[in-house]
mmCIF file of C-alpha atoms in Angstrom:
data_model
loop_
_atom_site.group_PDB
_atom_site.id
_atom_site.type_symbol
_atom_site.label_atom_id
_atom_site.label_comp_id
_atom_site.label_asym_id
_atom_site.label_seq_id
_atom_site.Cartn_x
_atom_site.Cartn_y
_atom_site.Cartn_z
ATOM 1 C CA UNK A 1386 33.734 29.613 -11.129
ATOM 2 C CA UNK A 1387 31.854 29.814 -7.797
ATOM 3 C CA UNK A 1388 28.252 30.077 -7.857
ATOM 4 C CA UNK A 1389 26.819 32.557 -4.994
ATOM 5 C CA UNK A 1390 23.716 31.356 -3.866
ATOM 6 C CA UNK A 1391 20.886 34.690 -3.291
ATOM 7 C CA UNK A 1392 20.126 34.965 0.197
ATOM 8 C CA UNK A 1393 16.547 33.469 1.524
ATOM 9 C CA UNK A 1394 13.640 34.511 2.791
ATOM 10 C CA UNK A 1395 15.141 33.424 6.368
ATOM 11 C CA UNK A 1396 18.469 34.945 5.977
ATOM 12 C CA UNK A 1397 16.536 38.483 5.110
ATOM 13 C CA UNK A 1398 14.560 37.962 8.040
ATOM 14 C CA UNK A 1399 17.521 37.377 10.165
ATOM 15 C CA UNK A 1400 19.351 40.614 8.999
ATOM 16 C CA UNK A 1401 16.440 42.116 9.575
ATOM 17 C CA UNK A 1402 16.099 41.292 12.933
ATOM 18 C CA UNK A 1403 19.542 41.576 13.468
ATOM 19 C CA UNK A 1404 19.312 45.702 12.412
ATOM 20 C CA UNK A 1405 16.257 46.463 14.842
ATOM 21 C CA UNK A 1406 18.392 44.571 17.696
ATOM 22 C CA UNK A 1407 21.253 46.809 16.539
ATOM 23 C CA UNK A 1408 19.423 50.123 16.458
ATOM 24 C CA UNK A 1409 17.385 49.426 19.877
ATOM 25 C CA UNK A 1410 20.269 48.712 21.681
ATOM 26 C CA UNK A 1411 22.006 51.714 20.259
ATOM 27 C CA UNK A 1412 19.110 54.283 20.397
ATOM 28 C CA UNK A 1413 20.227 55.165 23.804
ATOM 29 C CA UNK A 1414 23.975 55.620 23.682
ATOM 30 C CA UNK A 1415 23.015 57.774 20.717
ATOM 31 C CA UNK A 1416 20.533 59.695 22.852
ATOM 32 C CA UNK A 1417 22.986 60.241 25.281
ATOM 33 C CA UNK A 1418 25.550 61.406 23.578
ATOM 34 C CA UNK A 1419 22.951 63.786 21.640
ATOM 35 C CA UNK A 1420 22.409 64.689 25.067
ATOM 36 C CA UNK A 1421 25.571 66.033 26.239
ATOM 37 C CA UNK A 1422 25.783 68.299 22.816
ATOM 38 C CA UNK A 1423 22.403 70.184 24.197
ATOM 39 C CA UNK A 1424 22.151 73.647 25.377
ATOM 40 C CA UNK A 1425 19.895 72.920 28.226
ATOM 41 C CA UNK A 1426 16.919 74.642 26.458
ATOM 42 C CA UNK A 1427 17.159 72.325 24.099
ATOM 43 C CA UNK A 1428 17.781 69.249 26.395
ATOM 44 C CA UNK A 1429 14.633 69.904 27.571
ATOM 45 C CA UNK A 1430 12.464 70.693 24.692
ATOM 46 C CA UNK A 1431 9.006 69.180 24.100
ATOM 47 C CA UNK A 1432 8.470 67.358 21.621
ATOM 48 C CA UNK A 1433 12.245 66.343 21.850
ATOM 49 C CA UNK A 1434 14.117 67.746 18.779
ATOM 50 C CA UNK A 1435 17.098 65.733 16.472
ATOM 51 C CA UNK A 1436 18.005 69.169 14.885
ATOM 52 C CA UNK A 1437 20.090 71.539 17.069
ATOM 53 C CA UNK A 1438 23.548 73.767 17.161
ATOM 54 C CA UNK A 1439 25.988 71.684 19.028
ATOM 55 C CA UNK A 1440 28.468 73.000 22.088
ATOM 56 C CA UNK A 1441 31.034 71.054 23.889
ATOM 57 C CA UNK A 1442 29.820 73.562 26.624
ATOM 58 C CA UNK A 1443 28.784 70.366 28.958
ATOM 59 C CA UNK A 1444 32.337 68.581 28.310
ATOM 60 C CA UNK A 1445 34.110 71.330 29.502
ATOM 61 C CA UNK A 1446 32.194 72.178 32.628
ATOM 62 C CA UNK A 1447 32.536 68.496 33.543
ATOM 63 C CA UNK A 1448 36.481 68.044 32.590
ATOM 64 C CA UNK A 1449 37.206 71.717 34.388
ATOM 65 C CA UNK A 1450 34.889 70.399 37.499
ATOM 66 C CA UNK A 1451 38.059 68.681 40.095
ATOM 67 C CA UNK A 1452 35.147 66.638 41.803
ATOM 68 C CA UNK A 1453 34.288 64.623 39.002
ATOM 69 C CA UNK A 1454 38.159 64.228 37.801
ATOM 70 C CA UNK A 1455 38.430 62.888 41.627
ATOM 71 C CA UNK A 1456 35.479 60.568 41.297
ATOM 72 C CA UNK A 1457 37.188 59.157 37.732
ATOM 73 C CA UNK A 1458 40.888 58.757 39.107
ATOM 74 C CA UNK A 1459 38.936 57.016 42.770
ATOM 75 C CA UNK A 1460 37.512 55.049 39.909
ATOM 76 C CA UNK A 1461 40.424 54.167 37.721
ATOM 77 C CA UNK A 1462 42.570 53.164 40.848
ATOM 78 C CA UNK A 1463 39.477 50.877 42.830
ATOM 79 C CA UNK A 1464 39.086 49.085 39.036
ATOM 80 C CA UNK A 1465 42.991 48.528 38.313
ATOM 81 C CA UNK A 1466 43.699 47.305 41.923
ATOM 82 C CA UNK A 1467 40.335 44.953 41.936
ATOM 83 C CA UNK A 1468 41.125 43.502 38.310
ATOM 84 C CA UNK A 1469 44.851 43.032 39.505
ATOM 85 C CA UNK A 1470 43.844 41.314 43.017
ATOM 86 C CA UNK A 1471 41.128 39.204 41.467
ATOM 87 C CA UNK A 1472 43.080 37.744 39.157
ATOM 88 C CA UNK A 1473 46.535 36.870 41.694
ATOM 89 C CA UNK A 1474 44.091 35.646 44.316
ATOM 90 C CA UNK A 1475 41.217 33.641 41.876
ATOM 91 C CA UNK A 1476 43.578 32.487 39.340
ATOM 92 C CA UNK A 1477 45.919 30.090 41.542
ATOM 93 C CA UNK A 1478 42.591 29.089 43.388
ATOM 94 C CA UNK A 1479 41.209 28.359 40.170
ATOM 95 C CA UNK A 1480 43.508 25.789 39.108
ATOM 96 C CA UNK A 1481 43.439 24.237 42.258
ATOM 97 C CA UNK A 1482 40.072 23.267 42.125
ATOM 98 C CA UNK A 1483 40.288 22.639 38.226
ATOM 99 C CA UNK A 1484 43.361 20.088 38.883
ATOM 100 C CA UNK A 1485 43.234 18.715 42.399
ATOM 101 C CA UNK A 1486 40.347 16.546 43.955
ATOM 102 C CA UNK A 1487 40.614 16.480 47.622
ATOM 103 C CA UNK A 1488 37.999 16.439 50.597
ATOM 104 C CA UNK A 1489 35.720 19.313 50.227
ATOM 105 C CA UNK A 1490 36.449 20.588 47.417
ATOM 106 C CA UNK A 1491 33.133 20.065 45.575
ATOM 107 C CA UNK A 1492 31.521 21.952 48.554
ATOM 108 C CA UNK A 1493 34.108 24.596 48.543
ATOM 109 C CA UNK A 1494 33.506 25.235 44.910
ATOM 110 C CA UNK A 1495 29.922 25.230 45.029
ATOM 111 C CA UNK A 1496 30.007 27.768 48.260
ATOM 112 C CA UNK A 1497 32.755 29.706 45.980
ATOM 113 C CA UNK A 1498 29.817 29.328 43.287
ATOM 114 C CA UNK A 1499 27.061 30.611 45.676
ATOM 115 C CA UNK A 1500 28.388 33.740 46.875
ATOM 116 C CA UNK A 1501 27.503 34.757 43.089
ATOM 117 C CA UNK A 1502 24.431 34.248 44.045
ATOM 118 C CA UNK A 1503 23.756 35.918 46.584
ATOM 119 C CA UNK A 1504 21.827 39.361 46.178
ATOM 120 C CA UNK A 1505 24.654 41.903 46.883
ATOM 121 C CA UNK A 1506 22.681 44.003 49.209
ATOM 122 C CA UNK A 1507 22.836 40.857 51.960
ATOM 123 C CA UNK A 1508 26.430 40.620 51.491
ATOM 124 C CA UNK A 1509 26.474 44.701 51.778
ATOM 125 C CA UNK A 1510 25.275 44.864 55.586
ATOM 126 C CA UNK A 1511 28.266 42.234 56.899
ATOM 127 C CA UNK A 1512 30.774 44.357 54.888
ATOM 128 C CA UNK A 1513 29.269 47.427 56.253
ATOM 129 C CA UNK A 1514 29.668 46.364 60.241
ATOM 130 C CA UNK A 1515 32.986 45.154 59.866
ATOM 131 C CA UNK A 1516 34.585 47.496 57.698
ATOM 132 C CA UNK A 1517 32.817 50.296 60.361
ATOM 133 C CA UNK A 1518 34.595 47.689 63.374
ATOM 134 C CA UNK A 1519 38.325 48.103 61.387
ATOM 135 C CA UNK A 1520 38.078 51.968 59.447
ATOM 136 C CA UNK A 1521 37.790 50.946 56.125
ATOM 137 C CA UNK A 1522 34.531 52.719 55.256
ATOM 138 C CA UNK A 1523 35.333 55.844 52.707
ATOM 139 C CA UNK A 1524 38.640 54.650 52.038
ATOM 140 C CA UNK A 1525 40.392 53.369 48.896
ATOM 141 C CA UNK A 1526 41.243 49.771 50.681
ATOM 142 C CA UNK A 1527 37.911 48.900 51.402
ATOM 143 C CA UNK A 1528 36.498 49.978 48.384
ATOM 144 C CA UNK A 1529 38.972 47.360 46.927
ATOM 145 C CA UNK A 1530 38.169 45.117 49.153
ATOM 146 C CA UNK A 1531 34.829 44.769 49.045
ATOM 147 C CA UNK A 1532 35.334 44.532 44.590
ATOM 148 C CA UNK A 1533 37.719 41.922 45.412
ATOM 149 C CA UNK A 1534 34.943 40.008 47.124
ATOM 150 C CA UNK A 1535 32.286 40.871 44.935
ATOM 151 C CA UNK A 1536 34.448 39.690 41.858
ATOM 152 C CA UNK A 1537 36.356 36.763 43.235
ATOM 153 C CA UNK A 1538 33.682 33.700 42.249
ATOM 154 C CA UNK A 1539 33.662 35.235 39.163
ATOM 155 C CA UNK A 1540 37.182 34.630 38.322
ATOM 156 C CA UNK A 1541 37.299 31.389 39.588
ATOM 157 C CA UNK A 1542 34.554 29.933 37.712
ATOM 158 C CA UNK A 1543 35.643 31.455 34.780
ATOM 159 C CA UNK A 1544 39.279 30.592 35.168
ATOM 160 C CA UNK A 1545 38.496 26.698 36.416
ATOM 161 C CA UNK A 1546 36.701 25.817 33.228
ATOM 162 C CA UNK A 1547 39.573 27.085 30.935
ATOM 163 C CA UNK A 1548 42.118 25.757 33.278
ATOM 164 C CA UNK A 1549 39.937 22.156 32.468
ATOM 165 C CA UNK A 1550 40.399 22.939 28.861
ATOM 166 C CA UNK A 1551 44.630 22.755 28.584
ATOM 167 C CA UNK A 1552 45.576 19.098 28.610
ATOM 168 C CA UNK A 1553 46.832 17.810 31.430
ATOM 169 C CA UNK A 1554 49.514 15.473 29.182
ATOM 170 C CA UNK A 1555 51.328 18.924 29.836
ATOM 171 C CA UNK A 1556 52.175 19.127 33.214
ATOM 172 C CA UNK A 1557 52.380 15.607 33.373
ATOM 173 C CA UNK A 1558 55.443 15.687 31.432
ATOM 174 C CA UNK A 1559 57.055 18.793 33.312
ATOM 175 C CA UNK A 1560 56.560 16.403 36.470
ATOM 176 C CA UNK A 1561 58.474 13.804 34.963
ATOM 177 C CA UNK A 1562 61.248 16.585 34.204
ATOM 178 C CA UNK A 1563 61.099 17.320 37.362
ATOM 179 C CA UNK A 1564 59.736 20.836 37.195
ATOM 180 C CA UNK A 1565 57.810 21.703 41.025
ATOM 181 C CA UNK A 1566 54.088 22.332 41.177
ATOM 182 C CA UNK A 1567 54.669 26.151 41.370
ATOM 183 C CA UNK A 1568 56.870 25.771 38.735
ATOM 184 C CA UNK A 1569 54.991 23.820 36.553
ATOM 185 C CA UNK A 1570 52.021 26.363 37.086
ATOM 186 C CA UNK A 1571 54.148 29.596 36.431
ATOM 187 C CA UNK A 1572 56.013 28.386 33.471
ATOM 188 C CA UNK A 1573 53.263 26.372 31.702
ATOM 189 C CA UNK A 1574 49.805 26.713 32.962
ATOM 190 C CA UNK A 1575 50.024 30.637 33.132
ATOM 191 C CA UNK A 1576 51.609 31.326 29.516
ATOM 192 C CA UNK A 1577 48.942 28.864 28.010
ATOM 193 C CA UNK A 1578 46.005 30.425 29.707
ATOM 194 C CA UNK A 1579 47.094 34.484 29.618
ATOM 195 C CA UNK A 1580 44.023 34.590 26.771
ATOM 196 C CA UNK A 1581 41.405 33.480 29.412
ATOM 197 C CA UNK A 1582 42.905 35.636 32.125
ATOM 198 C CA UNK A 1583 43.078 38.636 29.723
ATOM 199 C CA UNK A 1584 39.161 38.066 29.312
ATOM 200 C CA UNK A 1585 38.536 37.429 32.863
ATOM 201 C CA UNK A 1586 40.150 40.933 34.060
ATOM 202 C CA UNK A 1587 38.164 42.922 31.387
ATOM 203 C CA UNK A 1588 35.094 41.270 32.724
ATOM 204 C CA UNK A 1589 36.145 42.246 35.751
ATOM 205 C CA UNK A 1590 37.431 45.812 35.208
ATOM 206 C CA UNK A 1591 33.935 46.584 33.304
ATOM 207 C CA UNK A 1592 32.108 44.803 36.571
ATOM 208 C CA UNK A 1593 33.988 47.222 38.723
ATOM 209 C CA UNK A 1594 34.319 50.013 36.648
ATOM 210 C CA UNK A 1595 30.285 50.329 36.415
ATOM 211 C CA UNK A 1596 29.161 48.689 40.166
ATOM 212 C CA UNK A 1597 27.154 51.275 41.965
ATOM 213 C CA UNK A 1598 25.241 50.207 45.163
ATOM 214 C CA UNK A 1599 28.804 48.914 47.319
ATOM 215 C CA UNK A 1600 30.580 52.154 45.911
ATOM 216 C CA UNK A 1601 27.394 54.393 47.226
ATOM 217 C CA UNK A 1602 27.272 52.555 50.583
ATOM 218 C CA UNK A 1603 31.155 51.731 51.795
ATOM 219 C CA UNK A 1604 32.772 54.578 49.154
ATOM 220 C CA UNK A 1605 30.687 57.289 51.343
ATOM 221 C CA UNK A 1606 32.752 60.259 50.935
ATOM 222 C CA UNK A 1607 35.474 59.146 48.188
ATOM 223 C CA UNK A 1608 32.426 57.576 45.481
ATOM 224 C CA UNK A 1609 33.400 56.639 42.153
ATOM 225 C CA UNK A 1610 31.862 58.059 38.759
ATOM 226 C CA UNK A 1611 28.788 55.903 39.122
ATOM 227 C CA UNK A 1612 27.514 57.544 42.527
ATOM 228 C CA UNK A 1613 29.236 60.479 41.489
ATOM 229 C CA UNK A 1614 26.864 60.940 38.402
ATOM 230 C CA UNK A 1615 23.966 61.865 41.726
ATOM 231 C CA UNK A 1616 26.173 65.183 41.989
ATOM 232 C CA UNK A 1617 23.735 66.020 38.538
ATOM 233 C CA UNK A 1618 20.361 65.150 40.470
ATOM 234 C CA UNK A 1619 19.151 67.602 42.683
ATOM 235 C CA UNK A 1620 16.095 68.748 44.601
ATOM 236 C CA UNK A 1621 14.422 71.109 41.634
ATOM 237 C CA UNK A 1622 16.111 70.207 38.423
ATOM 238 C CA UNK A 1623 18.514 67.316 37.083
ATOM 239 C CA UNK A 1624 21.221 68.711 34.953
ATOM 240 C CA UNK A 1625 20.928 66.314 32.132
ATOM 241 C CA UNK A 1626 23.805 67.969 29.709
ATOM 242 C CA UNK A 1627 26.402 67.487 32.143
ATOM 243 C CA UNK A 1628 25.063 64.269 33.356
ATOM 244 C CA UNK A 1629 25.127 63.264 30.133
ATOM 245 C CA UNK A 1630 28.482 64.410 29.001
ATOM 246 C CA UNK A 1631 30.068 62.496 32.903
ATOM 247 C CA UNK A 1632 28.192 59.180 31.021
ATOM 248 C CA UNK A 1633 29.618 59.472 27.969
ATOM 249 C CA UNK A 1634 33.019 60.084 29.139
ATOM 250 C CA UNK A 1635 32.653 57.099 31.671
ATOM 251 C CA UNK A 1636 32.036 54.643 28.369
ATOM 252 C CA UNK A 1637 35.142 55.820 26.643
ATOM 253 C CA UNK A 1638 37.556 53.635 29.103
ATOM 254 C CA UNK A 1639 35.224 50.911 28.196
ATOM 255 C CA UNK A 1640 35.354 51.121 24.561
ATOM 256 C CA UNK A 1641 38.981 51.057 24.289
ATOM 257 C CA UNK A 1642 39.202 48.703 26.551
ATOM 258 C CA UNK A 1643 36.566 46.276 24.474
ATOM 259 C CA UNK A 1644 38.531 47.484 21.369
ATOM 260 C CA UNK A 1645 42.042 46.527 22.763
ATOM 261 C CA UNK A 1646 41.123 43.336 24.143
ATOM 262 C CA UNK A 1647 38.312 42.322 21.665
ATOM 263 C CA UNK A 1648 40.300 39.496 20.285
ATOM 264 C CA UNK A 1649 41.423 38.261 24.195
ATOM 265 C CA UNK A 1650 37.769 38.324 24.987
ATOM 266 C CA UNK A 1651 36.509 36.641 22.393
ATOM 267 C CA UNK A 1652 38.725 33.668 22.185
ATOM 268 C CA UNK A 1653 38.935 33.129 26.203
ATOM 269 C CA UNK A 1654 35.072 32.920 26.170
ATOM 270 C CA UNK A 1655 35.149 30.703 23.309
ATOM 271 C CA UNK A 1656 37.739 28.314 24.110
ATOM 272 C CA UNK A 1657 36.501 27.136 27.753
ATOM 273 C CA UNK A 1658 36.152 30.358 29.833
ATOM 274 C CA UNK A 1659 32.444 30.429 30.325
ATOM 275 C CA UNK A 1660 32.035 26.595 30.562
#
């Protein structure tokens, strides 16, 4: 017979804590979302009220509305493209630092490293003149573009410390078979590491998916849902039941991606990915 021990004074405070974490960080997606069920004399009611009739009236202005389905699909492409990119162009660069030593490569990875650092509005203005110089502003390329970049040291970080993780008795043997670099890397490294790459492009899709200041500044006159939520600002009065109901849709991609991926994105973080 097993003998459950009762739960201590620390334990209780820990749950405790643990419950006002939960319900501070989840005060305002609940806000938010009793937001965008408001009629808009109740959205702005003082004090603010928790007891009201409910209408989808918000949703459906904002689903019938073609300039915010435009700003979601702008948004849907620039994030699949960037996550896809990212990970072809970071992962292979990834395991070459993880795996090879050769001249430079410390400083390369440290530069690679440093680019993270940088405040993105001083890497805005050289993205700005040049993408000006070649006709990229407002246009779906440079929009990836510039994600790509943004995203890039992310992946490679991420994807070198995992890569450092699979024993490298593994492609030692494949050598001895025979098996190529590439080969090696395609049929071995890349099936062994698909967990840390899975968490690396959700990391990046959310990154991308939610990035605001390159969108507002190179996306100009194609902006994705997180300029596009301005549209709801304007000079008198900010329209705060269909902002609200444009938010809440824009977290629905992200929950299902969390939700389908949770186990990916757990395991690649835990098993090297953030090292």
């Amino acid at each position: 017979m097993t003998m459950t021990r009762p739960a201590g004074i620390g334990t209780w405070a820990g749950r405790i804590i643990l419950l006002i974490f939960c319900g501070w960080t989840l005060f305002p997606l609940y806000w938010l979302i009793n937001t965008s069920l408001k009629q808009p004399v109740d959205v702005v009611a003082r004090p603010p009220i928790f007891a009201f009739v409910p209408t989808l009236e918000n949703y459906a202005s904002v689903v019938s509305d073609p300039a915010i389905l435009g700003y979601f699909w702008t948004t849907l492409v620039v994030s699949v493209a960037t996550t896809f990119l990212a990970i072809v162009i970071g992962t292979p660069a990834a395991y070459v630092l993880a795996r090879f030593s050769f001249r430079g490569s410390t400083d390369i990875g440290f530069w690679i490293l440093s680019t993270r650092f940088t405040p993105p509005v001083a890497m805005l203005i050289p993205f700005f003149v040049m993408f000006q110089s070649l006709g990229l502003l407002n246009t779906h390329v440079g929009l990836v573009i510039s994600h790509v970049a943004l995203n890039l040291s992310l992946v490679i970080w991420l994807m070198r410390g995992f890569f450092a993780e699979i024993p490298k008795e593994l492609e030692d043997a494949a050598y001895i078979d025979g098996a190529s670099y590439f080969r090696t890397f395609l049929t071995i490294i890349l099936p062994l590491s698909r967990t840390g790459i899975a968490a690396v492009g959700v990391l990046v899709f959310l990154f991308t998916w939610n990035e605001f200041l390159f969108s507002l500044i190179l996306g100009g006159q194609i902006p994705m849902i997180s300029v596009g939520l301005y549209k709801f600002i304007g000079y008198q009065q900010i329209e705060w039941g269909r902002l609200s109901a444009t938010a809440t849709l824009m977290l629905i991609p992200v929950i299902v991606i969390l939700l389908a991926f949770q186990r990916q994105l757990v395991q690649g973080l835990t098993l090297g990915a953030v090292k």
